[in-house]
Amino acid sequence: MDNFDHSKVYFVGAGPGDPELITLKGYNLLKQADIVIYAGSLINPELLNYCKSTAQCHDSAYMHLEQIITMMAEGVNAGKLVVRLQTGDLSLYGSIREQGEELEKLGIGFRSVAGVSSFLGAASELGVEYTVPEVSQSLIITRMAGRTPTPELESLESFAQHQTSMAIFLSVKGIGEVVDKLMTGGYPSDTPVSIVYKATWKDCQILKGTLADIAQKVTEAGIYKTALILVGRFLGEEYHYSKLYDAEFCHEYR
Ligand code: SAH
């Protein structure tokens, strides 16, 4: 017997792709789940190998919200352990709130299990830090407006004014427009940009360039989805040693 609460649905962050980048808790849930509903367009199917042979796994790419909720509710009501597996971490572009609210209407609660977001997987692929002393100490996580609009005060142009590190989700298809907005907003055209396609997957692809030439590189590579646009001087040459490991600095903060 497992010690998970079968009266609730477990939303689990699957990590960015590498099946070893799910948390131990997520792994244990997959191992014991009776029903797994996974977001097929982004989840690495190898993760489903962790499930027991009797588990029913369903790709939510072919389902709409109501069908997903019905399947979850039927599972929970039958005393089964139900897992909703979503890419990266649930807290970014995860749509868990609408699922949670629909479940609540049926008197069913949920628990969330954190995952490794793709922006973290992308940084590890590149071996970089978003925060570089004296270069950038902030990271803006955003997207370009698409079918889902973004609030007016959150335009790429306005964020670009800060010239800090940026991780742009869900936007590689419109790379030309992204570049225009970032330059209009204030980044110089020689600002470094990396595109990380399928971070931490075996077929990961990385493109490096600047705002001046990245759009062309993306077009040539034919990348139009499952990629992050990383922008900022954290990707460049400038670097200063941090004070953290400075011999003069006290150990308490290390
Ligand atoms: N919750 C997810 C994001 C879901 S939105 C997370 O935390 O990562 C889907 C977008 O995430 C994609 O369009 C892409 O921009 C990005 N993405 C997801 N997995 C990715 C990966 N392995 N490599 C690069 N980008 C990825």
Short mmCIF file of C-alpha atoms and ligand atoms in Angstrom, two decimals:
data_model
loop_
_atom_site.label_atom_id
_atom_site.label_comp_id
_atom_site.label_asym_id
_atom_site.label_seq_id
_atom_site.Cartn_x
_atom_site.Cartn_y
_atom_site.Cartn_z
CA MET A 1 0.00 0.00 0.00
CA ASP A 2 1.17 3.49 -0.71
CA ASN A 3 0.70 6.39 1.63
CA PHE A 4 -0.82 8.78 -0.89
CA ASP A 5 -4.29 10.17 -0.37
CA HIS A 6 -6.52 8.53 -2.98
CA SER A 7 -9.31 11.02 -2.36
CA LYS A 8 -7.27 13.71 -4.10
CA VAL A 9 -5.78 14.18 -7.55
CA TYR A 10 -2.00 14.60 -7.65
CA PHE A 11 -0.68 17.20 -10.08
CA VAL A 12 2.93 16.30 -10.72
CA GLY A 13 5.61 18.38 -12.42
CA ALA A 14 7.36 15.99 -14.80
CA GLY A 15 10.51 18.06 -15.28
CA PRO A 16 11.79 19.33 -18.63
CA GLY A 17 12.31 15.99 -20.38
CA ASP A 18 15.15 13.89 -19.00
CA PRO A 19 13.30 11.10 -17.12
CA GLU A 20 15.81 11.42 -14.26
CA LEU A 21 14.79 15.03 -13.68
CA ILE A 22 11.47 14.19 -12.04
CA THR A 23 11.46 14.48 -8.24
CA LEU A 24 11.56 11.35 -6.08
CA LYS A 25 8.06 12.15 -4.92
CA GLY A 26 6.86 12.43 -8.51
CA TYR A 27 8.57 9.14 -9.32
CA ASN A 28 6.91 7.38 -6.36
CA LEU A 29 3.54 8.70 -7.44
CA LEU A 30 4.04 7.46 -11.00
CA LYS A 31 5.16 4.09 -9.68
CA GLN A 32 1.98 3.69 -7.66
CA ALA A 33 -0.55 5.48 -9.84
CA ASP A 34 -3.58 3.62 -11.20
CA ILE A 35 -4.48 6.37 -13.65
CA VAL A 36 -2.05 8.82 -15.26
CA ILE A 37 -3.24 11.65 -17.46
CA TYR A 38 -0.22 13.19 -19.15
CA ALA A 39 0.27 16.16 -21.44
CA GLY A 40 1.47 14.19 -24.45
CA SER A 41 2.85 17.01 -26.56
CA LEU A 42 5.60 17.84 -24.07
CA ILE A 43 6.01 14.90 -21.70
CA ASN A 44 8.79 12.42 -22.38
CA PRO A 45 6.97 9.09 -22.83
CA GLU A 46 9.90 7.30 -21.13
CA LEU A 47 8.51 8.63 -17.84
CA LEU A 48 5.55 6.30 -18.26
CA ASN A 49 7.94 3.33 -17.95
CA TYR A 50 7.97 4.09 -14.21
CA CYS A 51 4.28 3.17 -14.01
CA LYS A 52 3.09 -0.27 -13.03
CA SER A 53 1.87 -2.49 -15.85
CA THR A 54 -1.75 -2.21 -14.78
CA ALA A 55 -1.75 1.60 -14.78
CA GLN A 56 -3.94 3.29 -17.37
CA CYS A 57 -2.10 6.15 -19.08
CA HIS A 58 -4.04 8.70 -21.13
CA ASP A 59 -2.68 11.44 -23.35
CA SER A 60 -4.56 14.64 -22.60
CA ALA A 61 -3.63 16.09 -26.00
CA TYR A 62 -6.73 14.33 -27.29
CA MET A 63 -9.02 15.45 -24.47
CA HIS A 64 -10.72 18.68 -23.52
CA LEU A 65 -11.02 19.98 -19.96
CA GLU A 66 -14.34 18.35 -19.22
CA GLN A 67 -13.12 14.92 -20.32
CA ILE A 68 -9.99 15.28 -18.22
CA ILE A 69 -12.02 16.23 -15.15
CA THR A 70 -14.50 13.41 -15.67
CA MET A 71 -11.71 10.86 -15.96
CA MET A 72 -10.05 12.19 -12.80
CA ALA A 73 -13.31 12.19 -10.86
CA GLU A 74 -14.25 8.66 -11.92
CA GLY A 75 -10.82 7.45 -10.85
CA VAL A 76 -10.91 9.14 -7.46
CA ASN A 77 -14.47 7.96 -6.81
CA ALA A 78 -13.36 4.40 -7.54
CA GLY A 79 -10.59 4.74 -4.92
CA LYS A 80 -7.81 4.85 -7.52
CA LEU A 81 -4.61 6.86 -7.30
CA VAL A 82 -4.90 9.54 -10.01
CA VAL A 83 -1.89 11.48 -11.29
CA ARG A 84 -1.97 14.44 -13.66
CA LEU A 85 1.49 14.70 -15.20
CA GLN A 86 2.50 18.04 -16.72
CA THR A 87 5.72 19.35 -18.14
CA GLY A 88 8.33 21.23 -16.15
CA ASP A 89 6.87 22.76 -13.02
CA LEU A 90 3.15 23.26 -12.54
CA SER A 91 3.43 26.89 -11.49
CA LEU A 92 4.39 28.21 -14.93
CA TYR A 93 1.83 28.10 -17.74
CA GLY A 94 0.42 24.98 -16.11
CA SER A 95 -3.35 25.62 -16.22
CA ILE A 96 -3.74 23.76 -12.94
CA ARG A 97 -6.02 26.36 -11.46
CA GLU A 98 -8.86 25.68 -13.89
CA GLN A 99 -8.49 21.95 -13.33
CA GLY A 100 -8.43 22.46 -9.57
CA GLU A 101 -11.56 24.60 -9.64
CA GLU A 102 -13.49 22.13 -11.76
CA LEU A 103 -12.48 19.33 -9.41
CA GLU A 104 -13.55 21.39 -6.43
CA LYS A 105 -17.04 21.70 -7.90
CA LEU A 106 -17.19 17.93 -7.66
CA GLY A 107 -15.90 18.00 -4.09
CA ILE A 108 -12.46 16.66 -5.04
CA GLY A 109 -9.25 18.27 -3.82
CA PHE A 110 -5.76 18.16 -5.30
CA ARG A 111 -2.14 18.18 -4.24
CA SER A 112 0.75 19.60 -6.24
CA VAL A 113 4.23 18.16 -6.52
CA ALA A 114 6.90 20.57 -7.74
CA GLY A 115 8.95 19.84 -10.84
CA VAL A 116 12.08 21.17 -12.52
CA SER A 117 10.96 23.87 -14.90
CA SER A 118 12.33 23.95 -18.45
CA PHE A 119 14.01 27.32 -17.84
CA LEU A 120 16.16 25.55 -15.26
CA GLY A 121 16.79 22.63 -17.59
CA ALA A 122 17.82 25.10 -20.29
CA ALA A 123 20.31 26.86 -18.00
CA SER A 124 21.84 23.51 -17.08
CA GLU A 125 22.17 22.57 -20.77
CA LEU A 126 24.10 25.79 -21.32
CA GLY A 127 25.99 25.62 -18.03
CA VAL A 128 25.06 29.21 -17.24
CA GLU A 129 23.71 31.30 -14.40
CA TYR A 130 20.89 33.76 -15.00
CA THR A 131 22.34 35.89 -12.24
CA VAL A 132 25.85 37.08 -12.95
CA PRO A 133 27.43 39.48 -10.45
CA GLU A 134 27.38 43.05 -11.70
CA VAL A 135 25.81 41.97 -15.01
CA SER A 136 22.34 40.78 -14.07
CA GLN A 137 20.70 39.99 -10.77
CA SER A 138 17.14 39.40 -11.95
CA LEU A 139 15.36 37.01 -14.26
CA ILE A 140 12.15 37.88 -16.07
CA ILE A 141 10.04 34.87 -17.02
CA THR A 142 7.47 35.76 -19.61
CA ARG A 143 5.88 34.99 -22.96
CA MET A 144 4.77 36.94 -25.97
CA ALA A 145 1.04 37.45 -26.24
CA GLY A 146 -0.48 34.68 -28.33
CA ARG A 147 -3.89 33.08 -28.19
CA THR A 148 -3.56 33.89 -24.50
CA PRO A 149 -3.14 37.67 -24.28
CA THR A 150 -0.70 39.20 -21.80
CA PRO A 151 -1.64 42.16 -19.60
CA GLU A 152 -0.77 45.51 -21.16
CA LEU A 153 1.83 46.39 -18.52
CA GLU A 154 3.71 43.18 -19.32
CA SER A 155 4.73 43.83 -22.89
CA LEU A 156 8.12 42.51 -24.01
CA GLU A 157 9.06 46.09 -24.86
CA SER A 158 8.51 47.22 -21.28
CA PHE A 159 10.48 44.32 -19.83
CA ALA A 160 13.30 44.94 -22.30
CA GLN A 161 13.92 48.32 -20.68
CA HIS A 162 15.56 46.53 -17.76
CA GLN A 163 18.05 44.75 -20.02
CA THR A 164 18.22 41.97 -17.49
CA SER A 165 18.10 38.18 -18.05
CA MET A 166 14.96 36.95 -19.73
CA ALA A 167 13.50 33.49 -20.32
CA ILE A 168 10.69 33.66 -22.87
CA PHE A 169 8.31 30.72 -23.05
CA LEU A 170 5.80 29.76 -25.74
CA SER A 171 7.07 32.27 -28.28
CA VAL A 172 9.71 30.76 -30.55
CA LYS A 173 7.25 30.54 -33.42
CA GLY A 174 7.13 34.33 -33.44
CA ILE A 175 10.86 34.86 -33.01
CA GLY A 176 10.98 37.73 -35.53
CA GLU A 177 8.37 39.66 -33.62
CA VAL A 178 10.01 38.85 -30.28
CA VAL A 179 13.32 40.25 -31.50
CA ASP A 180 11.66 43.45 -32.81
CA LYS A 181 9.90 44.06 -29.52
CA LEU A 182 13.02 43.43 -27.44
CA MET A 183 15.08 45.86 -29.50
CA THR A 184 12.31 48.47 -29.55
CA GLY A 185 12.21 48.15 -25.78
CA GLY A 186 15.89 48.78 -25.24
CA TYR A 187 18.19 45.79 -25.64
CA PRO A 188 21.09 46.58 -28.00
CA SER A 189 21.19 44.42 -31.14
CA ASP A 190 24.40 42.70 -29.99
CA THR A 191 22.66 41.29 -26.88
CA PRO A 192 23.36 37.54 -26.71
CA VAL A 193 20.45 35.15 -27.27
CA SER A 194 20.30 31.37 -26.93
CA ILE A 195 17.50 29.17 -28.14
CA VAL A 196 17.22 25.90 -26.28
CA TYR A 197 15.03 23.37 -28.05
CA LYS A 198 13.95 20.37 -25.97
CA ALA A 199 16.24 21.12 -23.03
CA THR A 200 17.48 17.92 -21.30
CA TRP A 201 16.02 15.63 -24.02
CA LYS A 202 18.37 13.45 -26.07
CA ASP A 203 17.56 15.48 -29.18
CA CYS A 204 18.13 18.84 -27.49
CA GLN A 205 19.34 21.55 -29.86
CA ILE A 206 21.01 24.83 -28.95
CA LEU A 207 21.33 27.89 -31.14
CA LYS A 208 23.52 30.80 -30.10
CA GLY A 209 23.52 34.27 -31.57
CA THR A 210 22.52 37.85 -30.91
CA LEU A 211 19.31 39.77 -31.33
CA ALA A 212 20.63 40.74 -34.74
CA ASP A 213 20.90 37.25 -36.18
CA ILE A 214 18.95 34.78 -34.01
CA ALA A 215 15.69 34.98 -35.94
CA GLN A 216 17.39 33.83 -39.11
CA LYS A 217 19.12 30.97 -37.26
CA VAL A 218 15.81 29.79 -35.80
CA THR A 219 14.18 29.87 -39.23
CA GLU A 220 17.07 27.94 -40.78
CA ALA A 221 16.95 25.31 -38.01
CA GLY A 222 13.18 24.98 -38.47
CA ILE A 223 12.49 25.31 -34.72
CA TYR A 224 8.93 26.44 -34.02
CA LYS A 225 7.97 24.82 -30.71
CA THR A 226 9.25 23.29 -27.43
CA ALA A 227 11.95 25.90 -27.14
CA LEU A 228 12.91 28.71 -24.83
CA ILE A 229 14.31 32.04 -25.90
CA LEU A 230 16.96 33.15 -23.42
CA VAL A 231 18.11 36.74 -23.71
CA GLY A 232 20.64 38.86 -21.90
CA ARG A 233 24.23 39.62 -21.14
CA PHE A 234 24.36 36.70 -18.70
CA LEU A 235 25.07 34.69 -21.86
CA GLY A 236 27.97 36.95 -22.79
CA GLU A 237 31.60 37.32 -21.87
CA GLU A 238 31.38 39.82 -19.05
CA TYR A 239 31.81 38.24 -15.66
CA HIS A 240 32.84 39.21 -12.15
CA TYR A 241 33.70 36.83 -9.36
CA SER A 242 31.01 36.71 -6.73
CA LYS A 243 31.67 37.98 -3.27
CA LEU A 244 30.31 34.75 -1.86
CA TYR A 245 33.54 32.78 -2.11
CA ASP A 246 35.76 35.79 -1.61
CA ALA A 247 38.38 35.01 1.06
CA GLU A 248 37.27 38.16 2.90
CA PHE A 249 33.63 37.04 3.08
CA CYS A 250 32.21 35.29 6.10
CA HIS A 251 31.30 31.57 5.75
CA GLU A 252 27.85 31.94 7.22
CA TYR A 253 26.30 32.70 3.82
CA ARG A 254 27.98 29.98 1.74
N1 SAH B 1 5.30 24.29 -17.01
C1 SAH B 1 6.30 24.25 -18.05
C2 SAH B 1 6.00 25.22 -19.18
C3 SAH B 1 4.77 24.85 -19.97
S1 SAH B 1 4.44 25.94 -21.29
C4 SAH B 1 7.69 24.48 -17.42
O1 SAH B 1 7.79 24.72 -16.22
O2 SAH B 1 8.66 24.38 -18.16
C5 SAH B 1 5.21 25.13 -22.64
C6 SAH B 1 6.45 25.89 -23.07
O3 SAH B 1 7.51 25.59 -22.17
C7 SAH B 1 6.99 25.52 -24.44
O4 SAH B 1 6.37 26.25 -25.45
C8 SAH B 1 8.43 25.91 -24.31
O5 SAH B 1 8.58 27.32 -24.44
C9 SAH B 1 8.73 25.56 -22.87
N2 SAH B 1 9.31 24.21 -22.71
C10 SAH B 1 8.76 23.15 -22.10
N3 SAH B 1 9.62 22.11 -22.08
C11 SAH B 1 10.74 22.55 -22.69
C12 SAH B 1 12.03 21.98 -22.95
N4 SAH B 1 12.33 20.74 -22.57
N5 SAH B 1 12.95 22.73 -23.58
C13 SAH B 1 12.68 24.00 -23.95
N6 SAH B 1 11.50 24.60 -23.72
C14 SAH B 1 10.55 23.89 -23.10
#
